[in-house]
Short mmCIF file of C-alpha atoms in Angstrom, two decimals:
data_model
loop_
_atom_site.label_atom_id
_atom_site.label_comp_id
_atom_site.label_asym_id
_atom_site.label_seq_id
_atom_site.Cartn_x
_atom_site.Cartn_y
_atom_site.Cartn_z
CA UNK A 1 7.38 4.61 11.72
CA UNK A 2 5.26 1.86 9.82
CA UNK A 3 2.86 -0.03 12.63
CA UNK A 4 5.01 -3.99 12.33
CA UNK A 5 7.89 -2.26 13.10
CA UNK A 6 8.97 -4.35 16.71
CA UNK A 7 11.51 -2.07 18.57
CA UNK A 8 15.40 -3.73 18.21
CA UNK A 9 16.32 -4.91 21.98
CA UNK A 10 19.01 -3.12 23.28
CA UNK A 11 22.03 -2.90 25.92
CA UNK A 12 20.46 -3.59 29.86
CA UNK A 13 17.87 -4.88 27.62
CA UNK A 14 19.71 -8.26 26.25
CA UNK A 15 18.70 -11.32 28.62
CA UNK A 16 20.78 -13.82 26.76
CA UNK A 17 23.99 -15.26 28.52
CA UNK A 18 26.18 -15.27 25.04
CA UNK A 19 25.89 -13.44 21.70
CA UNK A 20 27.16 -13.42 18.24
CA UNK A 21 29.17 -10.34 18.17
CA UNK A 22 29.50 -7.57 14.88
CA UNK A 23 31.43 -4.80 15.14
CA UNK A 24 30.61 -1.23 14.18
CA UNK A 25 32.35 -1.15 10.85
CA UNK A 26 31.46 -4.79 9.81
CA UNK A 27 33.94 -7.18 10.76
CA UNK A 28 33.00 -10.01 13.16
CA UNK A 29 34.05 -10.43 16.91
CA UNK A 30 32.41 -13.48 16.94
CA UNK A 31 30.25 -15.78 19.92
CA UNK A 32 31.17 -13.34 23.33
CA UNK A 33 29.80 -13.30 26.29
CA UNK A 34 27.15 -10.66 26.89
CA UNK A 35 28.40 -8.41 28.88
CA UNK A 36 31.45 -8.63 27.46
CA UNK A 37 29.92 -7.26 24.15
CA UNK A 38 28.29 -4.80 27.14
CA UNK A 39 31.03 -3.37 27.67
CA UNK A 40 32.70 -3.20 24.24
CA UNK A 41 30.23 -1.39 22.98
CA UNK A 42 30.65 1.17 25.51
CA UNK A 43 34.11 1.71 25.49
CA UNK A 44 33.10 2.93 21.73
CA UNK A 45 30.43 5.03 23.52
CA UNK A 46 27.46 3.05 21.28
CA UNK A 47 25.13 0.58 22.32
CA UNK A 48 25.03 -2.93 21.69
CA UNK A 49 21.40 -4.02 19.04
CA UNK A 50 20.04 -7.27 18.91
CA UNK A 51 19.36 -6.86 15.38
CA UNK A 52 18.75 -10.74 14.55
CA UNK A 53 16.93 -12.11 17.97
CA UNK A 54 15.90 -15.76 16.27
CA UNK A 55 19.32 -16.73 15.55
CA UNK A 56 20.90 -18.85 17.30
CA UNK A 57 23.13 -17.63 19.30
CA UNK A 58 21.30 -13.86 18.73
CA UNK A 59 22.89 -11.59 16.50
CA UNK A 60 24.27 -8.17 18.14
CA UNK A 61 26.23 -5.36 16.24
CA UNK A 62 27.67 -2.52 18.23
CA UNK A 63 26.05 0.76 17.26
CA UNK A 64 25.33 4.25 17.56
CA UNK A 65 21.43 3.53 18.60
CA UNK A 66 20.29 7.07 17.78
CA UNK A 67 22.33 7.45 14.77
CA UNK A 68 20.22 4.18 13.18
CA UNK A 69 16.67 5.22 14.25
CA UNK A 70 17.47 9.07 12.92
CA UNK A 71 18.14 6.64 9.13
CA UNK A 72 15.95 4.69 9.09
CA UNK A 73 12.71 7.07 9.90
CA UNK A 74 14.41 9.41 7.16
CA UNK A 75 14.38 5.77 4.84
CA UNK A 76 10.47 5.56 5.20
CA UNK A 77 10.09 9.07 5.11
CA UNK A 78 12.05 8.70 1.20
CA UNK A 79 9.84 5.25 0.78
CA UNK A 80 6.13 7.38 1.97
CA UNK A 81 7.11 10.41 -0.55
CA UNK A 82 7.98 8.18 -3.46
CA UNK A 83 4.74 5.49 -2.71
CA UNK A 84 1.28 6.84 -5.42
CA UNK A 85 -1.73 6.65 -3.65
CA UNK A 86 -4.58 5.56 -5.95
CA UNK A 87 -8.49 6.90 -4.97
CA UNK A 88 -11.24 4.86 -6.35
CA UNK A 89 -13.77 6.97 -8.15
CA UNK A 90 -17.34 7.19 -8.58
CA UNK A 91 -19.60 7.31 -11.85
CA UNK A 92 -23.34 7.34 -10.97
CA UNK A 93 -25.84 7.34 -13.70
CA UNK A 94 -29.77 5.89 -14.50
CA UNK A 95 -30.47 3.39 -16.97
CA UNK A 96 -32.42 6.17 -18.84
CA UNK A 97 -29.23 8.12 -19.35
CA UNK A 98 -29.61 10.70 -22.58
CA UNK A 99 -26.50 10.51 -25.25
CA UNK A 100 -25.40 13.56 -24.82
CA UNK A 101 -25.02 12.72 -20.78
CA UNK A 102 -23.43 9.66 -21.16
CA UNK A 103 -20.89 11.65 -23.50
CA UNK A 104 -20.36 13.40 -19.97
CA UNK A 105 -20.35 10.75 -17.99
CA UNK A 106 -17.36 8.97 -19.75
CA UNK A 107 -15.28 12.17 -19.97
CA UNK A 108 -15.59 12.54 -16.55
CA UNK A 109 -14.33 8.80 -16.06
CA UNK A 110 -11.22 9.55 -18.43
CA UNK A 111 -10.13 12.52 -17.22
CA UNK A 112 -10.33 10.23 -13.45
CA UNK A 113 -8.20 7.26 -15.38
CA UNK A 114 -5.72 9.24 -17.04
CA UNK A 115 -5.36 10.56 -13.58
CA UNK A 116 -3.99 6.89 -12.99
CA UNK A 117 -7.73 6.41 -10.34
CA UNK A 118 -9.51 3.64 -10.68
CA UNK A 119 -12.87 4.05 -11.58
CA UNK A 120 -16.47 2.29 -10.12
CA UNK A 121 -18.86 2.71 -13.03
CA UNK A 122 -22.85 2.28 -11.62
CA UNK A 123 -25.90 2.42 -13.26
CA UNK A 124 -28.80 2.80 -11.06
CA UNK A 125 -32.09 0.45 -10.95
CA UNK A 126 -35.15 2.36 -10.06
CA UNK A 127 -38.91 0.70 -9.47
CA UNK A 128 -39.95 -1.42 -12.06
CA UNK A 129 -36.86 -0.73 -14.21
CA UNK A 130 -35.21 -3.84 -12.04
CA UNK A 131 -37.17 -5.54 -14.47
CA UNK A 132 -34.71 -5.06 -17.04
CA UNK A 133 -31.13 -5.74 -16.56
CA UNK A 134 -30.68 -6.56 -19.98
CA UNK A 135 -30.56 -2.62 -21.14
CA UNK A 136 -28.03 -1.79 -18.19
CA UNK A 137 -26.28 -4.48 -19.16
CA UNK A 138 -25.81 -2.51 -23.01
CA UNK A 139 -25.16 0.71 -21.59
CA UNK A 140 -22.71 -0.18 -19.89
CA UNK A 141 -21.72 -2.11 -22.88
CA UNK A 142 -21.35 1.28 -24.68
CA UNK A 143 -20.02 2.77 -21.67
CA UNK A 144 -16.94 0.42 -22.35
CA UNK A 145 -16.61 0.98 -25.61
CA UNK A 146 -16.02 4.26 -24.80
CA UNK A 147 -13.52 4.43 -22.02
CA UNK A 148 -11.32 1.31 -23.88
CA UNK A 149 -8.53 3.80 -25.45
CA UNK A 150 -7.79 4.72 -21.66
CA UNK A 151 -9.06 2.72 -19.46
CA UNK A 152 -9.57 -0.79 -19.75
CA UNK A 153 -12.60 -3.13 -17.12
CA UNK A 154 -11.12 -4.90 -14.00
CA UNK A 155 -14.64 -6.61 -12.86
CA UNK A 156 -16.51 -6.57 -15.35
CA UNK A 157 -20.78 -5.49 -14.96
CA UNK A 158 -22.37 -7.54 -12.00
CA UNK A 159 -25.77 -6.84 -10.00
CA UNK A 160 -25.30 -5.65 -6.29
CA UNK A 161 -28.11 -4.98 -5.31
CA UNK A 162 -30.42 -2.60 -7.11
CA UNK A 163 -27.54 -0.78 -9.02
CA UNK A 164 -25.20 -2.96 -11.73
CA UNK A 165 -21.58 -2.01 -10.75
CA UNK A 166 -18.42 -2.53 -13.32
CA UNK A 167 -14.57 -1.67 -12.10
CA UNK A 168 -12.32 0.26 -14.84
CA UNK A 169 -8.92 0.87 -14.67
CA UNK A 170 -6.44 3.23 -16.22
CA UNK A 171 -4.34 2.01 -19.03
CA UNK A 172 -0.47 1.50 -18.69
CA UNK A 173 1.54 4.32 -20.07
CA UNK A 174 3.74 2.47 -22.80
#
């Protein structure tokens, strides 16, 4: 069950004097006193469920509430199965990274991007390296150039404390 979903009022919980009633087959029965609509529902061994409390008068439907809740939970489970969770992966580098190490990091980021994840690339500055931010931006440009066939840059490189951070996402499959 989703958090935002609130329970519907059923049977004796309905405190309105009159309700617009819909039969179990979907036909309109008109505006009826709540007691009469409730007795019609009980005669059919079903429940009177308020489906639209904001309307004037409120709309109630005669239905099997247990069956309705079961089908609703099945639909929710199906929807949950179909949604894809996108994870955020991170690739960290130092400013003085060697070319082969950079290629390894690019390969790792490429693997994450091809799996459909987002990638956060961060270059950490240590000590006096912070005075050479331009070298970090150049390194990030090289990294972007090596990754451009599988991913696009979401957020351009930006300093966050002692790190230069950029976000990449996978290119849309054609």
